[in-house]
Coordinates of C-alpha atoms and ligand atoms in Angstrom, one line a residue:
X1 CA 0.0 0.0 0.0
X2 CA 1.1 3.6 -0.5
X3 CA 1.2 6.0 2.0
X4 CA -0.5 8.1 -0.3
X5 CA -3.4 5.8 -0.4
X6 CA -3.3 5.4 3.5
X7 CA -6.8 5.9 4.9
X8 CA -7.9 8.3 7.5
X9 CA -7.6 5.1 10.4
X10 CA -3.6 3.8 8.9
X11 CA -2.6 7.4 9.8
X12 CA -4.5 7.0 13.0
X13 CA -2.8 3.6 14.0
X14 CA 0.6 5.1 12.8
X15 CA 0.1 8.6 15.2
X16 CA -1.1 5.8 18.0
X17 CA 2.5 4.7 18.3
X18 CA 3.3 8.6 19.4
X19 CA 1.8 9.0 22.6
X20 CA 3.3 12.2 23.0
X21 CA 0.5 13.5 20.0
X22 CA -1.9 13.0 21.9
X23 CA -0.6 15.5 25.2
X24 CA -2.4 18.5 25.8
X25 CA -0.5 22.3 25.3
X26 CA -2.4 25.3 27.2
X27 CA -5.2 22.5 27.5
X28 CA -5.1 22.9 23.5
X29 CA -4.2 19.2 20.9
X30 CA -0.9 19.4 20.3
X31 CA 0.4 20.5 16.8
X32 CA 4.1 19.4 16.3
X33 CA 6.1 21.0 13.6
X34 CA 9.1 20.9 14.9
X35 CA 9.9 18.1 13.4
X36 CA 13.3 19.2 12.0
X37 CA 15.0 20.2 15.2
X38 CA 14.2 16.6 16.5
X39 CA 11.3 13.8 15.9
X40 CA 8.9 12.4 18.7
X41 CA 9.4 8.4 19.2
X42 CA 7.4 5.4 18.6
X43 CA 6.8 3.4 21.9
X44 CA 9.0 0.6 20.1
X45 CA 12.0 3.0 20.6
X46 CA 11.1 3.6 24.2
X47 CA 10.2 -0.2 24.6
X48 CA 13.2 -0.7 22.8
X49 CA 15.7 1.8 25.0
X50 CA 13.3 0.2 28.8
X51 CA 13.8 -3.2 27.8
X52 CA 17.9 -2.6 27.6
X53 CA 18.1 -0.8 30.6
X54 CA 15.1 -3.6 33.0
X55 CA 16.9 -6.7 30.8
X56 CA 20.4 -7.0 30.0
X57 CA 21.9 -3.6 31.5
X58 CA 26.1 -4.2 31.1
X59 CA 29.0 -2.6 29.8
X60 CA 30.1 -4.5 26.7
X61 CA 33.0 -5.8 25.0
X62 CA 35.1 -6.7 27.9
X63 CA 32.3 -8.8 30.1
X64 CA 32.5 -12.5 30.0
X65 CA 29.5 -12.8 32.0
X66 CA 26.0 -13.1 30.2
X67 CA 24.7 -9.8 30.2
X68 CA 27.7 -8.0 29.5
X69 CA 27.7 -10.8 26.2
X70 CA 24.0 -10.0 25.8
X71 CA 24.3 -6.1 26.0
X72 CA 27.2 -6.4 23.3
X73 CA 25.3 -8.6 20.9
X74 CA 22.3 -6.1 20.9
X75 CA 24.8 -3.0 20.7
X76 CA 26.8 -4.6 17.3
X77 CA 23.4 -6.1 15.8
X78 CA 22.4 -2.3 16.1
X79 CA 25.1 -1.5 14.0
X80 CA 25.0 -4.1 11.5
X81 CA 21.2 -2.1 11.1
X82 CA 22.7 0.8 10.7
X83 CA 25.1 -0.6 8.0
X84 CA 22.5 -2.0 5.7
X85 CA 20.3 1.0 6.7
X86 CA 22.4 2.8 4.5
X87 CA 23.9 0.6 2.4
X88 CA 27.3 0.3 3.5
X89 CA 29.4 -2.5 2.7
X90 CA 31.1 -3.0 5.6
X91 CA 29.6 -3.4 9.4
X92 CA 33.0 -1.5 10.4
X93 CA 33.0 1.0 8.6
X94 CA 29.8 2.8 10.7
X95 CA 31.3 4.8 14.3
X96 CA 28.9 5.4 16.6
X97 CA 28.9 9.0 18.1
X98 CA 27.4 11.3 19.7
X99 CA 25.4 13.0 17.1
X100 CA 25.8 14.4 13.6
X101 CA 28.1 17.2 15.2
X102 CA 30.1 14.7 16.6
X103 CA 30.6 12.8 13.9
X104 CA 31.6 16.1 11.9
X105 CA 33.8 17.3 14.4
X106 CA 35.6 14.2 14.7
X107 CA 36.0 13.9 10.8
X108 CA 37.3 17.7 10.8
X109 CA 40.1 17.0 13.3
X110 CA 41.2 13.7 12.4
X111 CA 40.7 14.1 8.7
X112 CA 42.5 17.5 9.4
X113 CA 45.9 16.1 11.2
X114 CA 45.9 13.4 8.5
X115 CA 45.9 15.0 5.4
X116 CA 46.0 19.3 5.8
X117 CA 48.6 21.6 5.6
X118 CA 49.0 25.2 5.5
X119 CA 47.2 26.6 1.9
X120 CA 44.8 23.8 1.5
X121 CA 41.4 24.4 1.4
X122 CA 37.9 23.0 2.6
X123 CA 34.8 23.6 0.3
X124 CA 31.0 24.1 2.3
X125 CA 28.2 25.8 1.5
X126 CA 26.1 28.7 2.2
X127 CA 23.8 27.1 3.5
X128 CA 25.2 24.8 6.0
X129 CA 24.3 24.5 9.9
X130 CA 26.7 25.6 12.5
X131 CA 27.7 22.6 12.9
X132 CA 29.0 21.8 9.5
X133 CA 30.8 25.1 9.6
X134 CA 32.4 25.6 13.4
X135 CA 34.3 22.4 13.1
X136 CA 35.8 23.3 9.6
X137 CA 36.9 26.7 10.9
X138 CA 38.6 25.6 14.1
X139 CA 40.3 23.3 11.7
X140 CA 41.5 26.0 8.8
X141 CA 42.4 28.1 12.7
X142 CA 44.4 25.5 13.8
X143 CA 46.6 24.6 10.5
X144 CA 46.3 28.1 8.3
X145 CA 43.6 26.5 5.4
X146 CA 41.2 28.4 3.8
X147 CA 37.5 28.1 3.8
X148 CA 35.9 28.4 0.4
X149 CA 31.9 28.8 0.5
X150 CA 29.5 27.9 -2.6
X151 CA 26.9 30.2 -3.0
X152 CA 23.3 29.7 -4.2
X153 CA 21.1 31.1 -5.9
X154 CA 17.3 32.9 -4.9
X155 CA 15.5 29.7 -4.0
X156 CA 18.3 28.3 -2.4
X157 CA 19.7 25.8 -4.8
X158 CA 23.6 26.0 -4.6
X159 CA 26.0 26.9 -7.8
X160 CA 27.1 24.3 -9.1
X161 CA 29.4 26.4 -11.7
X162 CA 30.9 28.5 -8.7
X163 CA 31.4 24.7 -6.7
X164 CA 33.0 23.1 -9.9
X165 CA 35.4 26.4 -10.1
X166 CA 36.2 26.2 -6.2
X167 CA 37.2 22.4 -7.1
X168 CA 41.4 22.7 -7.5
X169 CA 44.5 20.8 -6.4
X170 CA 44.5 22.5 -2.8
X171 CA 40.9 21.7 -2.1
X172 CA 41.6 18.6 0.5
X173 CA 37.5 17.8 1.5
X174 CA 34.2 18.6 0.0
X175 CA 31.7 18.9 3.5
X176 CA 27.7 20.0 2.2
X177 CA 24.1 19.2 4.0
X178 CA 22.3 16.7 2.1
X179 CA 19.2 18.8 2.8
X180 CA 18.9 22.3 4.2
X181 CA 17.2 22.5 7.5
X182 CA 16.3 25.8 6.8
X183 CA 15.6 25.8 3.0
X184 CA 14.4 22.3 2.8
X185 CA 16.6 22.5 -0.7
X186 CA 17.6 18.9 -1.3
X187 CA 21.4 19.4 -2.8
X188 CA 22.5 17.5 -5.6
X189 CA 24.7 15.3 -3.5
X190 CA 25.3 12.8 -6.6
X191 CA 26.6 15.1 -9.0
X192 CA 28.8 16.9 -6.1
X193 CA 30.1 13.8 -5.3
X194 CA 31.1 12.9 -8.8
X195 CA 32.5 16.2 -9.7
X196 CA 34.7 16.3 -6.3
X197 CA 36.1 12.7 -7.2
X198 CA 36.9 13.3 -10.5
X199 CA 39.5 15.7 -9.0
X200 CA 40.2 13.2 -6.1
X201 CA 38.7 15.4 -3.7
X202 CA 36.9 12.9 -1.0
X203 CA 33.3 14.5 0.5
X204 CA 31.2 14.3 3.6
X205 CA 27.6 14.8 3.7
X206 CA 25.5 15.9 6.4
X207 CA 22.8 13.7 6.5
X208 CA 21.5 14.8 9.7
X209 CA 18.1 16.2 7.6
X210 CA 17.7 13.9 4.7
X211 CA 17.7 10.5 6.7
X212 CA 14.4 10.7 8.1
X213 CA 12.8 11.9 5.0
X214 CA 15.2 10.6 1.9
X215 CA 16.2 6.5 1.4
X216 CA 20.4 6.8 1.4
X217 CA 22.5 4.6 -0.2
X218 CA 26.1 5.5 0.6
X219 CA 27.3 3.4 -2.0
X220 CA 25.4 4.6 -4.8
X221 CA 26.3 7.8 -3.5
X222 CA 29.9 6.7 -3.2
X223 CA 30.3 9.1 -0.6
X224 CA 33.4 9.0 1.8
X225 CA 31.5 10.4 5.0
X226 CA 27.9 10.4 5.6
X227 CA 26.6 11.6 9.2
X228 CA 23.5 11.5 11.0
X229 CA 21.8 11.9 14.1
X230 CA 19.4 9.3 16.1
X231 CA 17.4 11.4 17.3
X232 CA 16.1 13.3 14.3
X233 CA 15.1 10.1 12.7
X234 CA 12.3 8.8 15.7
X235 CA 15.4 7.8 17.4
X236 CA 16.9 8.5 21.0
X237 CA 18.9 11.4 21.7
X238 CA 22.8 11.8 22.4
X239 CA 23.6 8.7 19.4
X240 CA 24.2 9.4 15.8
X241 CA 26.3 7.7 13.1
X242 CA 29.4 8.3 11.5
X243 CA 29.8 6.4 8.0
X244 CA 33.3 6.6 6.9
X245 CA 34.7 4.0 3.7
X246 CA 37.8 2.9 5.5
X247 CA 40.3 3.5 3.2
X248 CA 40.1 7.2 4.4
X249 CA 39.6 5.7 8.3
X250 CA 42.2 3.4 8.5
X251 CA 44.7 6.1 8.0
X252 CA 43.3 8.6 10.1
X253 CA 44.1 9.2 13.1
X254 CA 41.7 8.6 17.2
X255 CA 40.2 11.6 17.8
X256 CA 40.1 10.6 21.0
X257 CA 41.7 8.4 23.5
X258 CA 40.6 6.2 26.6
X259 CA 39.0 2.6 27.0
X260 CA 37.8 0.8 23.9
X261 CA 39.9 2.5 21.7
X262 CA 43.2 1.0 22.1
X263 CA 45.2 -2.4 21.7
X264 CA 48.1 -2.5 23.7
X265 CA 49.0 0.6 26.5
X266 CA 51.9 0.9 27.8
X267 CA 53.8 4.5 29.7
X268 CA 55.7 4.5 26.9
X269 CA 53.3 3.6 23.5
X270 CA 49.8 2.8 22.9
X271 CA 48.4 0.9 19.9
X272 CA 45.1 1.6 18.2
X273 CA 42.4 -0.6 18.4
X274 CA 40.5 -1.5 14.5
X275 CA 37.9 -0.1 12.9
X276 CA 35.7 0.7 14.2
X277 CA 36.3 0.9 17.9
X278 CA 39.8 3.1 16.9
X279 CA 37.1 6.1 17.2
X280 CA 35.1 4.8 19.9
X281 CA 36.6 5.9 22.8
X282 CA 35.0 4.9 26.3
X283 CA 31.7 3.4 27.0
X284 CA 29.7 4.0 24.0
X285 CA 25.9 4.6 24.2
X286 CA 25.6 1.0 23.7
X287 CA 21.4 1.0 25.1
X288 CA 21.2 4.0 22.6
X289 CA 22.6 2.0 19.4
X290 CA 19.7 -0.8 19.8
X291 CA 17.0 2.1 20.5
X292 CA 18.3 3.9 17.2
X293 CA 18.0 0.1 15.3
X294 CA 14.5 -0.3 16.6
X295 CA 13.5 3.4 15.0
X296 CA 15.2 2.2 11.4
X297 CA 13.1 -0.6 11.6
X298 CA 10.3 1.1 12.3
X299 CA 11.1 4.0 9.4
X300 CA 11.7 1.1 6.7
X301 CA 8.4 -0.9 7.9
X302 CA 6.4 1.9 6.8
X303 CA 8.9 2.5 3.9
X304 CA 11.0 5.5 3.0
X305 CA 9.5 5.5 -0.2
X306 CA 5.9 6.3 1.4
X307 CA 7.3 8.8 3.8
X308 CA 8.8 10.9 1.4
X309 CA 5.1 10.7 -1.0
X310 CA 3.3 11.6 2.3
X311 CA 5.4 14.3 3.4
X312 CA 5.6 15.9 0.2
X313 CA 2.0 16.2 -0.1
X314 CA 2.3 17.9 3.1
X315 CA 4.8 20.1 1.9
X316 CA 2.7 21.2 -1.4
X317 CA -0.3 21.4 1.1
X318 CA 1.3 23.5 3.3
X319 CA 3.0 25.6 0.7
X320 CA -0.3 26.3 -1.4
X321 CA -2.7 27.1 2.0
X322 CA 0.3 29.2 3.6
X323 CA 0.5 31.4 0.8
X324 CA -3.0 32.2 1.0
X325 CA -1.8 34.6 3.6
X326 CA -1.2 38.1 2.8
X327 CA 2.4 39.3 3.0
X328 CA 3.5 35.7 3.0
X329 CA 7.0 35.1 2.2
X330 CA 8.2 31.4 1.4
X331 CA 12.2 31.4 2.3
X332 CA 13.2 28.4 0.1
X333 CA 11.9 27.6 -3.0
X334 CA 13.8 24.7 -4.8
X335 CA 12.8 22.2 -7.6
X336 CA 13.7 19.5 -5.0
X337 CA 12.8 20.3 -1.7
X338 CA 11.9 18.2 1.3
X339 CA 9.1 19.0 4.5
X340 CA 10.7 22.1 5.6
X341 CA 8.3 25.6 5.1
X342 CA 10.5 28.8 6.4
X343 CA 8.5 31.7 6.0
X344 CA 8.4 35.9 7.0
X345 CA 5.0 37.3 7.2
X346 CA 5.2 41.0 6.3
X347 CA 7.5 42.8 8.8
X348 CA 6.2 40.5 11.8
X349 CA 9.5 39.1 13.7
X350 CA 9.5 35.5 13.8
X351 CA 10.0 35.2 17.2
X352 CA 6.2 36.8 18.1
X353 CA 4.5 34.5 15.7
X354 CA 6.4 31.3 17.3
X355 CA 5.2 32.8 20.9
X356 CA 1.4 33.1 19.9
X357 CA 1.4 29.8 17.6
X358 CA 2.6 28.1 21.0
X359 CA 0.0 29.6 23.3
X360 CA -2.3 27.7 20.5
X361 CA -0.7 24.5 21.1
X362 CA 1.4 24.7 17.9
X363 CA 5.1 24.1 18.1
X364 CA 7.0 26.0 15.2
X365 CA 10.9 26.9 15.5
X366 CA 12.1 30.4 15.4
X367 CA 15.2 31.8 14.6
X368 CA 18.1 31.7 12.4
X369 CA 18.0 27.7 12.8
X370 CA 22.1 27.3 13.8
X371 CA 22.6 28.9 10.1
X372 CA 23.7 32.8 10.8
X373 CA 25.9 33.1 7.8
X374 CA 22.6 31.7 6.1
X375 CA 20.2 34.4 7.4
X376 CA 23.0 37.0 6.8
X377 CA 23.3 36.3 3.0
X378 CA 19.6 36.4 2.8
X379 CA 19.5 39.6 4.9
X380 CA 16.8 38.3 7.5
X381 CA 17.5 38.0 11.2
X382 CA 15.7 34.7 11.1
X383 CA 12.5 32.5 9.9
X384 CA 9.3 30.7 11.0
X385 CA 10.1 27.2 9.9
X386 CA 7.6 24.6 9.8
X387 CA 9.1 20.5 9.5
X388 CA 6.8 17.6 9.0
X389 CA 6.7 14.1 9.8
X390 CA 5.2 11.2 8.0
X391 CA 2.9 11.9 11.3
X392 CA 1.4 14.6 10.5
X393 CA -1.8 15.3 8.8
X394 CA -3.9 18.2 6.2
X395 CA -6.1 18.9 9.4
X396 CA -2.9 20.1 11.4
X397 CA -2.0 22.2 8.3
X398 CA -5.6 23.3 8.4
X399 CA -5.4 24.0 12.1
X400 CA -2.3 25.5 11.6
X401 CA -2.7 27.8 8.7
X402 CA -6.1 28.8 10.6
X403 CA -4.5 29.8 13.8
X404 CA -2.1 32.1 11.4
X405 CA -4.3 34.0 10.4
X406 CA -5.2 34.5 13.9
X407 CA -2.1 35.4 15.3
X408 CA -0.9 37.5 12.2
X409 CA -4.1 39.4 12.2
X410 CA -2.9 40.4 15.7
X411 CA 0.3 41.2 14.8
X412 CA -0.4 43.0 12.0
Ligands
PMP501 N1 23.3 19.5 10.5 C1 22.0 19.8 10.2 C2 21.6 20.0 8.7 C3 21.0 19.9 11.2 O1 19.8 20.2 10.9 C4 21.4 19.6 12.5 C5 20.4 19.7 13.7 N2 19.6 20.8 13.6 C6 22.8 19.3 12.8 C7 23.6 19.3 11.7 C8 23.3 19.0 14.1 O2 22.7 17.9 14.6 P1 22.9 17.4 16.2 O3 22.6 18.7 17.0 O4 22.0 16.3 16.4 O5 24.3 17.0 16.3

């Protein structure tokens, strides 16, 4: 069945598994559009994450005893689901961290002492998160590269002639979002990807967006890096994924050091432990891992396929009744975009509309979204941004769009 066909009681059964829909706000049904900054979770995840902690609670790896064996069967079976998740060849070749800015951060330092030297230069783009851009500057701080930035143009699609002519023989990494949490622009990773490796240039892509809405396949992709984050994608929080082909991992360096991580330690030399434990040093967040595997299963039993149909009739919904608003102004308007709305409403700051949407029981995001160098080339000080789940429904965009009108009749 397609999600598109899915009846009025499927979507009912599917919002079922969210108790936290069903809360009050200010005594008011919940609307959650907040769905970019994180997901809610299926009771299987929670189940999933309770059942860990009641059942077979250990630290793993270096247990003998049962439940230490039992914990660490659960905790590498969750990442043998991550690895087919997203198509990766090799079980080893996926780190677990702490979160998509984790995983960038430890591919910007290690990556960095590996391979950069004074001149080189890191390609982004204009419209990355903070968290794709910080750990990229402390690294052209620390060894004297240069940043380059691709631009993009009014609807937020980036430049791909600009990109190709930032491509040269100093350019040591290629690091964009798969999909713009503030734009909803999906990038044309593909291409990028093909166009960096024809001049040998190896790429990361920030996946943190695109993985609960977009099916990945890092080897189609032939990407070198793909991170995510759990918690985004129905999963817990404080877990996320580092993908990494291990020619590039085997010869870089731990980013950081402690249990797990090593071989052999002696006062006088340490020896790394293999992929991929080399970057996982101290007790990882091995009740985490299996409560991330249960939300993949969950995604792919509904089918990223449907998701993506569902949510985009949310999105053209959404788009089509907000603009029935006067002085509505849609920030982001690419041929391939994903469930993200950002939007201005005359001269109305964000921030007030956010404020009265939540007395209403409405949870939008304000703000510049972690992009500032984003909102700064599009001259705003920020956005309202509404993000959609395969949860949500055209009665919470009629809700929604209703209580608008309200609030910017007020403002006005
Ligand atoms: N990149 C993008 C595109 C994001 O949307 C986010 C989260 N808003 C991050 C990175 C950072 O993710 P986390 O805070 O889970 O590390």
């Amino acid at each position: 069945m397609s999600f598109n066909d899915m009846n009025k009681e499927q979507l009912h059964q599917i919002r079922a598994d969210f108790p936290i829909l069903t809360e009050k706000i200010y005594n008011k049904d919940l609307i959650y559009f907040d769905n970019g900054a994180t997901s809610q979770k299926p009771r299987c995840v929670v189940e999933k994450i309770e059942q860990g902690y009641y059942r077979y609670n250990a630290n793993i790896h270096r247990g003998v005893h049962y439940l230490s064996q039992k914990a660490t069967e659960e905790h590498e079976a969750a990442r043998t689901t991550v690895a087919e998740f997203l198509h990766a060849g090799k079980r080893e070749e996926i780190i677990f961290t702490r979160g998509t800015t984790e995983a960038i951060n430890l591919v910007a330092f290690s990556f960095g002492e590996a391979f950069c030297k004074a001149g080189d230069e890191i390609v982004i783009s204009v419209l990355e998160h903070h968290s794709n851009i910080v750990p990229w500057q402390m690294l052209c701080e620390r060894k004297d590269l240069k940043l380059q930035v691709i631009p993009m143009n009014e609807n937020g699609e980036l430049d791909l002639e600009v990109y190709k002519s930032l491509l040269n023989d100093r350019t040591r990494i290629v690091s964009v979002a798969h999909l713009s949490n503030v734009l909803g622009t999906v990038n044309p990773v593909k291409e990028m990807i093909r166009l960096a490796h024809e001049k040998d240039i190896p790429v990361l892509i920030d996946g943190a967006q695109a993985v609960p809405h977009i099916p990945v396949d890092v080897e189609d992709l032939d990407v070198d890096f793909y991170v995510f984050s759990a918690h985004k994608i129905y999963g817990p929080t404080g877990i996320g994924v580092l993908y990494g082909k291990d020619i590039w991992l085997n010869k870089m360096p731990p980013y950081q050091g402690g249990g797990e991580m090593i071989q052999t330690v002696t006062f006088e030399k340490t020896t790394y432990n293999v992929l991929p434990f080399k970057f996982e040093a101290g007790t990882p967040d091995y009740i985490g891992s299996t409560g991330l595997a249960e939300a993949l299963r969950y995604v792919q039993n509904i089918g990223l396929e449907n998701i993506a149909a569902h949510e985009h009739e949310l999105l053209s919904y959404g788009t089509e009744r907000l603009l029935e608003i006067e002085g509505m102004r849609i920030i982001g308007t690419a041929n391939e975009k994903s469930s993200v709305i950002s939007f201005l409403v005359g001269k109305i700051h964000p921030y007030d509309i956010g404020m009265l949407l939540d007395k209403l029981g409405i949870a939008v995001r304000t703000g510049h979204h972690c992009a500032q160098p984003l909102m700064d080339s599009l001259k705003i000080p920020g956005t309202v941004r509404a993000s959609f789940a395969f949860y949500n429904t055209k009665e919470e965009i009629d809700l929604f769009v209703t209580a608008l009108k309200r609030v910017v009749a007020m403002l006005s």
